[in-house]
Short mmCIF file of C-alpha atoms and ligand atoms in Angstrom, two decimals:
data_model
loop_
_atom_site.label_atom_id
_atom_site.label_comp_id
_atom_site.label_asym_id
_atom_site.label_seq_id
_atom_site.Cartn_x
_atom_site.Cartn_y
_atom_site.Cartn_z
CA MET R 1 0.07 -0.14 0.17
CA LYS R 2 2.50 2.37 1.07
CA GLN R 3 4.72 1.61 -1.79
CA ILE R 4 1.63 2.31 -4.68
CA LYS R 5 1.44 5.49 -2.76
CA ILE R 6 4.86 6.33 -2.91
CA TYR R 7 4.52 5.25 -6.81
CA ILE R 8 1.11 7.60 -6.97
CA SER R 9 2.79 10.45 -5.47
CA VAL R 10 6.15 10.11 -7.90
CA THR R 11 3.98 9.68 -10.67
CA VAL R 12 1.86 12.99 -9.43
CA VAL R 13 5.19 14.84 -9.06
CA LEU R 14 6.62 13.68 -12.52
CA LEU R 15 2.93 14.89 -14.30
CA LEU R 16 3.22 18.09 -12.97
CA ALA R 17 6.58 18.59 -14.30
CA VAL R 18 5.54 17.68 -17.48
CA ALA R 19 2.62 20.02 -17.22
CA SER R 20 4.44 23.06 -16.14
CA LYS R 21 7.29 22.51 -18.70
CA ALA R 22 4.75 22.54 -21.40
CA GLN R 23 3.31 25.89 -19.76
CA GLN R 24 6.26 27.77 -19.73
CA SER R 25 9.15 27.53 -22.32
CA GLY R 26 12.20 29.55 -20.88
CA GLY R 27 15.39 28.86 -22.16
CA GLY R 28 14.00 26.72 -24.90
CA GLU R 29 15.54 23.22 -25.99
CA ALA R 30 19.49 23.84 -25.49
CA ASN R 31 18.21 24.96 -21.76
CA PRO R 32 15.80 22.23 -20.71
CA ASN R 33 16.12 23.07 -17.25
CA LEU R 34 15.88 26.81 -17.31
CA PHE R 35 12.49 27.57 -16.50
CA THR R 36 10.48 30.77 -16.39
CA HIS R 37 10.53 32.85 -13.02
CA GLN R 38 7.34 31.87 -11.68
CA LYS R 39 7.06 34.27 -8.94
CA ALA R 40 8.04 37.39 -12.16
CA LEU R 41 5.59 36.03 -14.01
CA LYS R 42 2.37 35.97 -11.32
CA ALA R 43 3.86 39.31 -10.55
CA PHE R 44 4.41 40.40 -14.38
CA GLN R 45 0.11 38.77 -15.19
CA ASP R 46 -0.93 40.60 -12.06
CA ASN R 47 0.19 44.25 -12.88
CA ARG R 48 -2.09 43.48 -16.32
CA PHE R 49 -1.73 46.80 -17.83
CA GLY R 50 1.53 48.81 -18.83
CA LEU R 51 2.81 51.30 -20.72
CA PHE R 52 5.30 51.21 -23.78
CA ILE R 53 7.14 54.35 -24.61
CA HIS R 54 8.72 54.39 -27.99
CA TRP R 55 10.97 57.49 -28.34
CA GLY R 56 14.16 58.88 -30.03
CA PRO R 57 15.58 61.45 -32.05
CA VAL R 58 13.31 60.85 -34.93
CA THR R 59 10.33 62.41 -33.55
CA LEU R 60 12.21 65.86 -34.52
CA ARG R 61 10.49 64.93 -38.21
CA GLY R 62 7.19 62.85 -36.57
CA GLU R 63 7.98 59.94 -39.22
CA GLU R 64 8.07 56.32 -37.67
CA ILE R 65 10.72 55.03 -36.02
CA SER R 66 13.15 53.06 -37.66
CA TRP R 67 11.36 52.24 -40.31
CA SER R 68 11.56 55.66 -41.84
CA ARG R 69 15.17 55.73 -42.21
CA GLY R 70 16.51 55.57 -45.69
CA VAL R 71 12.23 55.91 -46.78
CA GLN R 72 10.53 59.16 -46.06
CA ILE R 73 13.91 60.42 -44.63
CA PRO R 74 17.22 59.90 -45.87
CA LYS R 75 19.48 57.72 -44.17
CA LYS R 76 22.49 60.06 -43.82
CA GLU R 77 19.76 62.85 -42.70
CA TYR R 78 17.95 60.29 -39.88
CA ASP R 79 21.21 58.73 -38.29
CA ASN R 80 22.48 62.71 -37.96
CA LEU R 81 19.14 63.67 -36.03
CA TYR R 82 20.58 62.67 -32.41
CA LYS R 83 22.30 65.98 -33.41
CA GLU R 84 19.60 68.35 -32.58
CA PHE R 85 17.80 66.14 -30.52
CA ASN R 86 17.51 68.28 -27.45
CA PRO R 87 14.23 67.36 -25.42
CA VAL R 88 14.57 70.17 -22.93
CA LEU R 89 11.15 69.27 -21.06
CA PHE R 90 11.40 65.90 -20.77
CA ASN R 91 10.81 65.09 -16.97
CA ALA R 92 10.36 61.09 -15.87
CA SER R 93 8.49 62.09 -12.92
CA ASP R 94 5.32 63.50 -15.51
CA TRP R 95 5.92 60.01 -17.26
CA VAL R 96 5.82 57.98 -14.91
CA LYS R 97 2.72 60.20 -13.32
CA THR R 98 0.95 59.80 -16.47
CA ALA R 99 1.30 56.34 -16.00
CA ARG R 100 0.17 55.87 -12.69
CA ASP R 101 -2.92 58.34 -13.80
CA ALA R 102 -3.70 55.39 -16.53
CA GLY R 103 -3.65 53.40 -13.80
CA MET R 104 -0.75 51.29 -15.40
CA LYS R 105 1.51 49.09 -13.46
CA TYR R 106 4.65 48.79 -15.50
CA ILE R 107 6.73 51.06 -18.24
CA VAL R 108 8.23 49.48 -20.89
CA LEU R 109 10.85 52.09 -23.01
CA THR R 110 12.56 51.78 -26.16
CA THR R 111 15.98 51.88 -25.15
CA ARG R 112 17.67 51.07 -28.58
CA HIS R 113 14.94 50.66 -31.46
CA HIS R 114 16.27 49.17 -35.00
CA ASP R 115 17.80 52.53 -35.65
CA GLY R 116 20.75 51.59 -32.81
CA PHE R 117 20.18 54.92 -30.89
CA SER R 118 20.76 54.40 -27.24
CA LEU R 119 18.59 56.69 -25.03
CA TRP R 120 21.08 56.08 -22.44
CA ASP R 121 24.92 57.06 -22.01
CA SER R 122 26.89 53.74 -23.43
CA GLN R 123 30.28 52.95 -23.02
CA TYR R 124 29.69 50.66 -25.97
CA SER R 125 28.36 53.27 -28.31
CA ASP R 126 29.04 56.96 -29.09
CA TYR R 127 25.29 56.80 -31.28
CA ASP R 128 23.79 57.37 -27.86
CA MET R 129 21.76 60.39 -25.64
CA ALA R 130 25.08 61.40 -24.12
CA ASN R 131 26.36 62.84 -27.42
CA THR R 132 23.01 64.88 -28.25
CA PRO R 133 22.83 68.46 -27.11
CA TYR R 134 20.91 67.38 -24.43
CA GLY R 135 24.47 65.72 -22.89
CA LYS R 136 23.28 62.98 -20.91
CA GLY R 137 21.03 59.56 -21.16
CA ILE R 138 17.62 59.16 -19.55
CA VAL R 139 16.92 56.09 -19.37
CA GLY R 140 18.48 55.88 -15.00
CA ALA R 141 15.94 59.00 -14.62
CA LEU R 142 12.84 56.72 -16.12
CA ALA R 143 13.99 54.03 -13.82
CA ASP R 144 14.94 55.81 -10.90
CA GLU R 145 11.22 57.17 -10.69
CA CYS R 146 9.52 54.10 -11.64
CA LYS R 147 11.25 52.50 -8.26
CA LYS R 148 9.74 56.09 -6.48
CA GLN R 149 6.45 55.50 -7.54
CA GLY R 150 6.22 51.98 -7.71
CA ILE R 151 6.09 51.00 -11.20
CA ASP R 152 7.64 48.03 -12.55
CA PHE R 153 10.53 48.94 -15.19
CA GLY R 154 11.40 47.16 -18.66
CA ILE R 155 13.41 47.38 -21.34
CA TYR R 156 13.12 47.59 -25.06
CA TYR R 157 15.67 46.20 -26.80
CA SER R 158 16.39 45.96 -30.77
CA ILE R 159 18.32 42.75 -32.11
CA CYS R 160 18.52 44.28 -35.32
CA ASP R 161 20.38 47.15 -35.52
CA TRP R 162 20.25 49.24 -38.89
CA HIS R 163 22.87 51.32 -37.89
CA HIS R 164 25.69 49.51 -36.45
CA GLU R 165 28.63 47.88 -38.80
CA ASP R 166 28.78 44.59 -37.12
CA TYR R 167 25.08 43.87 -37.86
CA PRO R 168 24.90 42.21 -41.57
CA VAL R 169 21.77 43.85 -42.43
CA GLU R 170 20.49 47.16 -43.15
CA TYR R 171 17.37 47.59 -44.06
CA PRO R 172 15.59 49.41 -45.51
CA ASP R 173 17.83 49.38 -48.69
CA GLN R 174 19.25 48.09 -51.64
CA LYS R 175 22.27 46.28 -49.12
CA TYR R 176 19.62 44.44 -47.68
CA GLN R 177 18.47 43.20 -50.56
CA PHE R 178 22.10 41.74 -51.19
CA HIS R 179 22.31 40.21 -48.13
CA THR R 180 19.15 38.76 -48.20
CA GLU R 181 21.45 36.03 -50.29
CA LYS R 182 23.38 35.42 -47.44
CA ASN R 183 23.38 33.32 -44.42
CA ILE R 184 25.29 33.52 -41.19
CA THR R 185 27.56 30.80 -42.35
CA ASP R 186 29.16 32.77 -44.18
CA PRO R 187 32.37 33.39 -42.57
CA GLU R 188 32.54 37.20 -43.20
CA VAL R 189 29.41 37.05 -41.62
CA LYS R 190 29.64 34.75 -38.78
CA MET R 191 32.42 36.90 -37.50
CA GLN R 192 30.52 40.18 -37.87
CA MET R 193 27.44 38.22 -35.81
CA ASP R 194 29.65 36.77 -33.13
CA ARG R 195 31.11 40.52 -32.45
CA TYR R 196 27.62 41.93 -32.86
CA THR R 197 26.38 39.64 -30.03
CA LEU R 198 29.35 40.73 -27.87
CA PHE R 199 27.96 44.16 -28.25
CA MET R 200 24.18 43.72 -27.54
CA LYS R 201 25.58 41.16 -24.62
CA ASN R 202 27.69 44.38 -23.18
CA GLN R 203 25.03 46.88 -23.46
CA LEU R 204 22.36 44.60 -22.14
CA LYS R 205 24.72 44.29 -18.85
CA GLU R 206 24.91 47.55 -18.78
CA LEU R 207 21.40 48.17 -18.96
CA ILE R 208 21.18 45.25 -16.01
CA GLU R 209 23.61 46.25 -13.88
CA ASN R 210 22.68 50.29 -14.12
CA TYR R 211 19.24 50.07 -14.60
CA ASP R 212 17.65 47.01 -13.01
CA PRO R 213 15.22 46.29 -15.47
CA SER R 214 12.11 43.18 -14.21
CA LEU R 215 11.68 42.92 -17.98
CA ILE R 216 13.40 42.67 -21.18
CA TRP R 217 11.90 42.99 -24.26
CA PHE R 218 13.36 42.13 -27.60
CA ASP R 219 12.20 42.54 -31.33
CA GLY R 220 13.79 42.73 -34.49
CA GLU R 221 14.39 38.83 -34.04
CA TRP R 222 13.04 37.97 -37.33
CA GLU R 223 15.77 38.72 -40.08
CA TRP R 224 17.88 35.91 -41.15
CA ALA R 225 21.06 37.16 -39.32
CA TRP R 226 19.64 36.03 -35.98
CA THR R 227 19.24 32.21 -35.27
CA HIS R 228 17.42 30.07 -32.80
CA GLU R 229 20.75 29.26 -30.95
CA MET R 230 21.30 32.69 -31.18
CA GLY R 231 18.13 32.95 -28.90
CA MET R 232 18.06 30.57 -26.74
CA ASP R 233 22.09 31.35 -25.80
CA LEU R 234 21.58 35.06 -24.87
CA TYR R 235 18.43 34.04 -23.30
CA SER R 236 20.12 32.38 -20.51
CA TYR R 237 23.36 34.52 -20.49
CA LEU R 238 20.70 37.02 -19.36
CA ARG R 239 18.96 34.90 -17.28
CA GLY R 240 22.84 34.31 -15.32
CA LEU R 241 23.22 38.07 -14.69
CA LYS R 242 19.50 38.28 -13.21
CA ASP R 243 17.09 35.49 -12.63
CA ASP R 244 13.98 36.41 -12.00
CA LEU R 245 14.29 38.57 -15.66
CA LEU R 246 11.38 37.68 -17.88
CA ILE R 247 12.16 37.89 -21.19
CA ASN R 248 9.37 37.87 -24.36
CA ASN R 249 9.46 35.56 -26.94
CA ARG R 250 11.15 37.73 -29.40
CA VAL R 251 14.18 36.85 -27.93
CA ASP R 252 14.17 33.56 -30.17
CA LYS R 253 12.67 32.61 -33.77
CA GLY R 254 9.64 30.66 -32.22
CA ARG R 255 6.77 34.06 -32.80
CA GLN R 256 4.14 33.18 -35.49
CA GLY R 257 3.97 36.52 -37.03
CA MET R 258 1.68 39.73 -35.72
CA GLU R 259 -0.42 37.01 -33.72
CA GLY R 260 2.46 36.94 -31.52
CA THR R 261 2.07 33.23 -29.91
CA THR R 262 5.09 30.78 -29.65
CA LYS R 263 5.34 28.33 -32.10
CA SER R 264 6.54 25.27 -29.87
CA HIS R 265 8.38 25.23 -26.41
CA ILE R 266 11.56 24.11 -28.21
CA PHE R 267 12.16 28.05 -28.80
CA ALA R 268 13.17 30.28 -25.47
CA GLY R 269 10.89 33.06 -24.09
CA ASP R 270 8.64 34.10 -21.20
CA PHE R 271 5.42 35.31 -22.59
CA ALA R 272 3.94 35.94 -26.07
CA THR R 273 3.67 38.82 -27.82
CA PRO R 274 0.55 40.03 -30.29
CA GLU R 275 1.13 42.98 -31.96
CA GLN R 276 -1.64 45.87 -32.71
CA ARG R 277 -4.19 43.06 -32.20
CA VAL R 278 -5.82 41.65 -28.78
CA GLY R 279 -4.74 37.97 -28.60
CA SER R 280 -6.58 34.48 -28.68
CA PHE R 281 -8.01 33.55 -25.41
CA ASP R 282 -5.44 31.63 -23.30
CA ASP R 283 -4.98 30.81 -19.50
CA LYS R 284 -2.36 28.55 -20.54
CA ASN R 285 0.59 30.42 -21.92
CA ALA R 286 1.34 34.22 -20.62
CA TRP R 287 1.05 36.76 -23.17
CA GLU R 288 1.13 40.44 -23.94
CA THR R 289 -0.61 42.26 -26.24
CA CYS R 290 0.86 45.83 -27.33
CA MET R 291 -0.74 48.13 -29.50
CA THR R 292 -0.96 51.83 -30.57
CA ILE R 293 -3.22 54.48 -28.55
CA ALA R 294 -2.97 55.94 -32.47
CA GLN R 295 -1.41 54.95 -35.17
CA GLN R 296 2.52 55.45 -35.18
CA TRP R 297 4.45 54.01 -32.51
CA ALA R 298 6.65 57.06 -32.59
CA TRP R 299 5.42 60.78 -32.63
CA LYS R 300 3.00 62.04 -35.03
CA ALA R 301 1.50 65.57 -35.38
CA ASN R 302 -2.36 64.83 -35.42
CA ASP R 303 -2.05 61.28 -35.26
CA LYS R 304 -5.60 59.88 -34.72
CA VAL R 305 -5.90 59.02 -31.13
CA LYS R 306 -8.07 55.47 -30.31
CA SER R 307 -11.42 56.91 -28.70
CA LYS R 308 -11.87 56.15 -25.11
CA LYS R 309 -14.35 53.32 -25.66
CA GLU R 310 -12.01 51.45 -28.03
CA CYS R 311 -9.40 52.21 -25.45
CA ILE R 312 -11.39 50.76 -22.62
CA HIS R 313 -12.57 47.80 -24.54
CA THR R 314 -9.19 46.60 -26.15
CA LEU R 315 -7.96 46.56 -22.34
CA LEU R 316 -11.07 44.97 -21.07
CA GLN R 317 -10.37 42.52 -24.31
CA THR R 318 -7.27 41.60 -23.44
CA VAL R 319 -7.85 40.96 -19.87
CA GLY R 320 -10.59 38.67 -20.54
CA GLY R 321 -8.89 36.46 -23.02
CA ASP R 322 -6.18 35.88 -19.75
CA GLY R 323 -3.58 38.58 -21.41
CA ASN R 324 -1.85 42.20 -20.28
CA LEU R 325 -1.87 45.14 -22.42
CA LEU R 326 1.04 46.84 -23.11
CA PHE R 327 -0.78 49.79 -24.56
CA ASN R 328 2.30 52.74 -26.53
CA VAL R 329 2.53 56.18 -26.42
CA GLY R 330 5.57 57.88 -28.07
CA PRO R 331 6.47 61.12 -26.03
CA MET R 332 6.89 64.30 -28.73
CA ALA R 333 10.58 65.59 -29.76
CA ASP R 334 10.38 67.96 -26.67
CA GLY R 335 10.05 65.28 -24.20
CA ARG R 336 6.52 65.81 -23.17
CA ILE R 337 3.83 62.95 -23.60
CA GLU R 338 0.84 64.78 -26.05
CA LYS R 339 -1.43 66.57 -24.18
CA ARG R 340 -4.57 64.37 -25.98
CA GLN R 341 -2.86 61.08 -25.21
CA VAL R 342 -2.47 62.22 -21.79
CA GLU R 343 -5.96 62.44 -20.82
CA ARG R 344 -7.44 59.37 -23.18
CA LEU R 345 -4.62 57.65 -20.59
CA LYS R 346 -6.79 59.43 -17.79
CA ALA R 347 -9.89 58.16 -18.92
CA MET R 348 -8.71 54.92 -18.90
CA GLY R 349 -7.31 55.60 -15.30
CA ASP R 350 -10.92 57.22 -14.43
CA TRP R 351 -12.75 53.84 -15.61
CA LEU R 352 -10.12 51.28 -13.39
CA ALA R 353 -10.23 53.63 -10.12
CA ILE R 354 -13.74 52.27 -9.98
CA ASN R 355 -13.68 48.90 -11.39
CA GLY R 356 -9.61 48.03 -11.03
CA GLU R 357 -10.56 45.01 -8.69
CA ALA R 358 -12.32 43.53 -11.92
CA VAL R 359 -8.68 43.94 -13.84
CA TYR R 360 -5.68 43.82 -11.28
CA GLY R 361 -4.41 40.08 -10.33
CA THR R 362 -7.47 38.68 -11.62
CA ARG R 363 -7.03 35.96 -14.70
CA GLY R 364 -9.29 35.84 -17.97
CA GLY R 365 -12.21 33.65 -18.19
CA PRO R 366 -14.13 31.31 -17.08
CA TYR R 367 -16.51 32.78 -20.32
CA GLN R 368 -14.52 33.02 -23.37
CA PRO R 369 -14.59 36.48 -24.52
CA THR R 370 -17.44 37.81 -27.09
CA SER R 371 -17.80 41.43 -28.45
CA TYR R 372 -20.60 42.50 -25.73
CA MET R 373 -18.86 40.54 -22.85
CA VAL R 374 -15.90 39.06 -21.05
CA SER R 375 -14.99 37.99 -18.06
CA THR R 376 -12.27 37.63 -15.37
CA LYS R 377 -11.99 35.93 -12.12
CA LYS R 378 -10.47 36.15 -8.61
CA ASN R 379 -10.96 34.65 -5.27
CA ASN R 380 -14.46 34.00 -5.47
CA LYS R 381 -15.31 36.06 -7.50
CA ILE R 382 -16.39 36.17 -11.36
CA TYR R 383 -16.25 39.51 -13.04
CA LEU R 384 -18.55 40.17 -15.94
CA HIS R 385 -17.95 42.77 -18.05
CA LEU R 386 -20.35 44.40 -20.37
CA LEU R 387 -19.26 45.93 -22.80
CA SER R 388 -22.55 46.78 -24.42
CA HIS R 389 -26.08 46.05 -22.73
CA PRO R 390 -26.65 42.77 -23.57
CA GLY R 391 -30.77 42.90 -23.31
CA LYS R 392 -33.15 42.58 -20.37
CA ASP R 393 -32.05 38.73 -19.01
CA LEU R 394 -28.31 37.61 -18.97
CA THR R 395 -28.49 33.85 -19.42
CA LEU R 396 -25.12 31.91 -18.93
CA PRO R 397 -24.26 28.70 -18.40
CA PHE R 398 -22.65 27.86 -14.89
CA PRO R 399 -21.76 24.83 -13.36
CA LYS R 400 -24.38 23.84 -10.86
CA SER R 401 -21.75 22.61 -8.50
CA ILE R 402 -21.47 26.22 -7.45
CA LYS R 403 -23.60 28.70 -5.23
CA ILE R 404 -23.87 32.68 -6.78
CA ASN R 405 -23.99 34.01 -2.98
CA LYS R 406 -24.69 37.81 -4.39
CA ALA R 407 -24.55 39.69 -7.47
CA TYR R 408 -24.16 43.48 -7.48
CA PHE R 409 -22.42 46.24 -9.79
CA LEU R 410 -18.86 47.59 -8.92
CA ASP R 411 -19.83 50.92 -9.78
CA GLY R 412 -22.45 51.86 -7.47
CA ASN R 413 -22.56 48.52 -5.48
CA ALA R 414 -26.63 47.95 -6.33
CA GLN R 415 -27.28 44.62 -6.03
CA VAL R 416 -28.76 42.60 -9.48
CA LYS R 417 -31.19 39.77 -8.93
CA VAL R 418 -29.86 36.11 -9.65
CA ASN R 419 -32.04 33.43 -10.59
CA GLN R 420 -29.37 29.82 -10.40
CA ASP R 421 -31.14 27.13 -12.19
CA LYS R 422 -29.49 23.65 -12.98
CA ALA R 423 -26.95 24.61 -15.45
CA SER R 424 -26.96 28.35 -15.75
CA PHE R 425 -28.37 31.11 -14.20
CA ASP R 426 -29.99 34.67 -15.20
CA ILE R 427 -29.66 37.93 -14.48
CA ASN R 428 -32.35 40.78 -14.64
CA LEU R 429 -30.81 43.56 -15.77
CA PRO R 430 -31.87 47.49 -15.23
CA ASP R 431 -32.46 49.05 -18.24
CA SER R 432 -29.51 51.51 -18.29
CA LEU R 433 -26.12 50.00 -16.97
CA PRO R 434 -23.97 52.62 -14.51
CA ASP R 435 -21.09 53.13 -17.01
CA GLU R 436 -22.19 52.86 -20.71
CA ILE R 437 -18.91 51.90 -21.86
CA ALA R 438 -18.18 48.99 -19.68
CA SER R 439 -20.01 47.89 -16.42
CA VAL R 440 -19.18 45.14 -14.32
CA ILE R 441 -21.19 42.70 -12.42
CA VAL R 442 -19.70 41.00 -9.69
CA LEU R 443 -21.07 37.14 -8.58
CA GLU R 444 -19.65 36.13 -5.40
CA LEU R 445 -19.27 32.27 -5.38
CA ASN R 446 -19.22 29.99 -2.42
CA LYS R 447 -16.09 28.16 -3.76
CA PRO R 448 -12.91 29.93 -5.67
CA ALA R 449 -13.35 31.11 -8.84
CA ALA R 450 -10.06 29.49 -10.00
CA ASP R 451 -11.39 26.17 -10.02
CA ILE R 452 -13.84 26.95 -12.90
CA ASP R 453 -12.77 25.63 -16.06
CA VAL R 454 -13.41 27.53 -19.24
CA ILE R 455 -17.06 28.10 -20.40
CA GLU R 456 -17.27 28.11 -24.08
CA ARG R 457 -19.56 30.08 -26.19
CA LEU R 458 -22.42 27.19 -25.71
CA ARG R 459 -25.15 29.24 -25.06
CA TYR R 460 -24.73 32.86 -24.81
C1 JFZ P 501 7.70 45.77 -34.27
C2 JFZ P 501 8.71 46.85 -34.78
O1 JFZ P 501 9.46 47.17 -35.61
C3 JFZ P 501 7.70 48.38 -34.35
O2 JFZ P 501 8.48 49.17 -34.55
C4 JFZ P 501 7.23 48.27 -33.21
O3 JFZ P 501 8.23 48.81 -31.71
C5 JFZ P 501 6.62 46.92 -32.68
C6 JFZ P 501 6.42 46.68 -31.21
O4 JFZ P 501 7.23 45.63 -33.05
O5 JFZ P 501 7.03 45.71 -34.66
C7 JFZ P 501 6.78 45.04 -36.46
C8 JFZ P 501 7.82 44.33 -36.62
C9 JFZ P 501 7.96 43.76 -38.02
C10 JFZ P 501 6.95 44.12 -38.95
C11 JFZ P 501 6.17 45.37 -38.72
C12 JFZ P 501 5.71 45.58 -37.34
N1 JFZ P 501 6.88 43.96 -40.15
O6 JFZ P 501 8.25 43.30 -40.74
O7 JFZ P 501 6.03 44.19 -41.05
#
């Protein structure tokens, strides 16, 4: 009997190990024992909402960061913009306050985008903030201010660098066309990439040691010069420097296009990165949608800002699908974030000030998101986020083994009447909801909501 018990518990432990491995790939196939740091991942997921910041000398022209180099702006002109970059109105505390007022819990800054310009004073590059008229880096000030105001700080770092002499792809121009013929087994390219990888590691070590980021957000991994082996190697190098770092899946080659999910767990990375779209419901693999508040990543004059409704619904569709939202602004060349964008973010923060309980620290589900309703859960509660009025009666499938003790609107606490039947419940809704953009109904249960399986869109 005792032996059987041991046998069973060993099997359970093994199954758990296999399950957790399947859940988070961490270091990829080259590092089978390097799992995602679970505590860091939980803190990241609990945050749910962060500010992405795309910024650099290109904002002087209002064109897209990196992609306009050699297209809208001649290359030589682009590469010299930093000599005019003097953001005298940059104020780290204002940026962090903007994020906090929006209800955001973390910030990710483009410390170096594909154009290769470093926003800090880097000892490994002269193409950096220290050599602008402004004369000093801005990453440290932002990192310090984040710490002060209780916001997690992350750094975006592009793997491709279309400016660096050792990086063998220069885009967009003809050299790029030429180099697509080549590959990294070419001895000359191999040597360049070895030097370039060392450069990246040096810069990343510098960033980690000086600014202590909680996450690194890679990008630009899709070009041929970057390989699966290099990705896994970089991942394990960074975890070696700081074990509780979180690293997105763009460190390696496993990303499926703009959908952003990881193809297979042979690839390194701690979370998936859908871009400019809300990711599909997934409560097994961590993910974070990145999206612009307007059209462009970097600042552009009169860029069309998303409506308040679009902004809030995007956040709720994301958390309802069990993901994070990294919402992007591009500050102006003088260092300020545009007033229209600050105001829009504040509107999100105002909604969260009332309804934040239904967002922070929750997980998506149990209901699969629909256009009019998403759901989140935490402890003994389910939160139904109504994105439009679903009609007089809201009827939803529900496990009969769980009892709904009480239901009420999070905004104002008005109780709503619930009739629970065998495998469903019915809520009688008032003619108008407390908030026309999104109203949250709390269901208090007699059991933890985490135990409820995902409820497919069967009857609603
Ligand atoms: C990438 C960046 O290029 C972009 O500037 C921004 O930083 C975003 C978060 O990440 O997005 C991409 C990457 C590749 C393509 C388009 C956008 N592409 O190949 O068309």
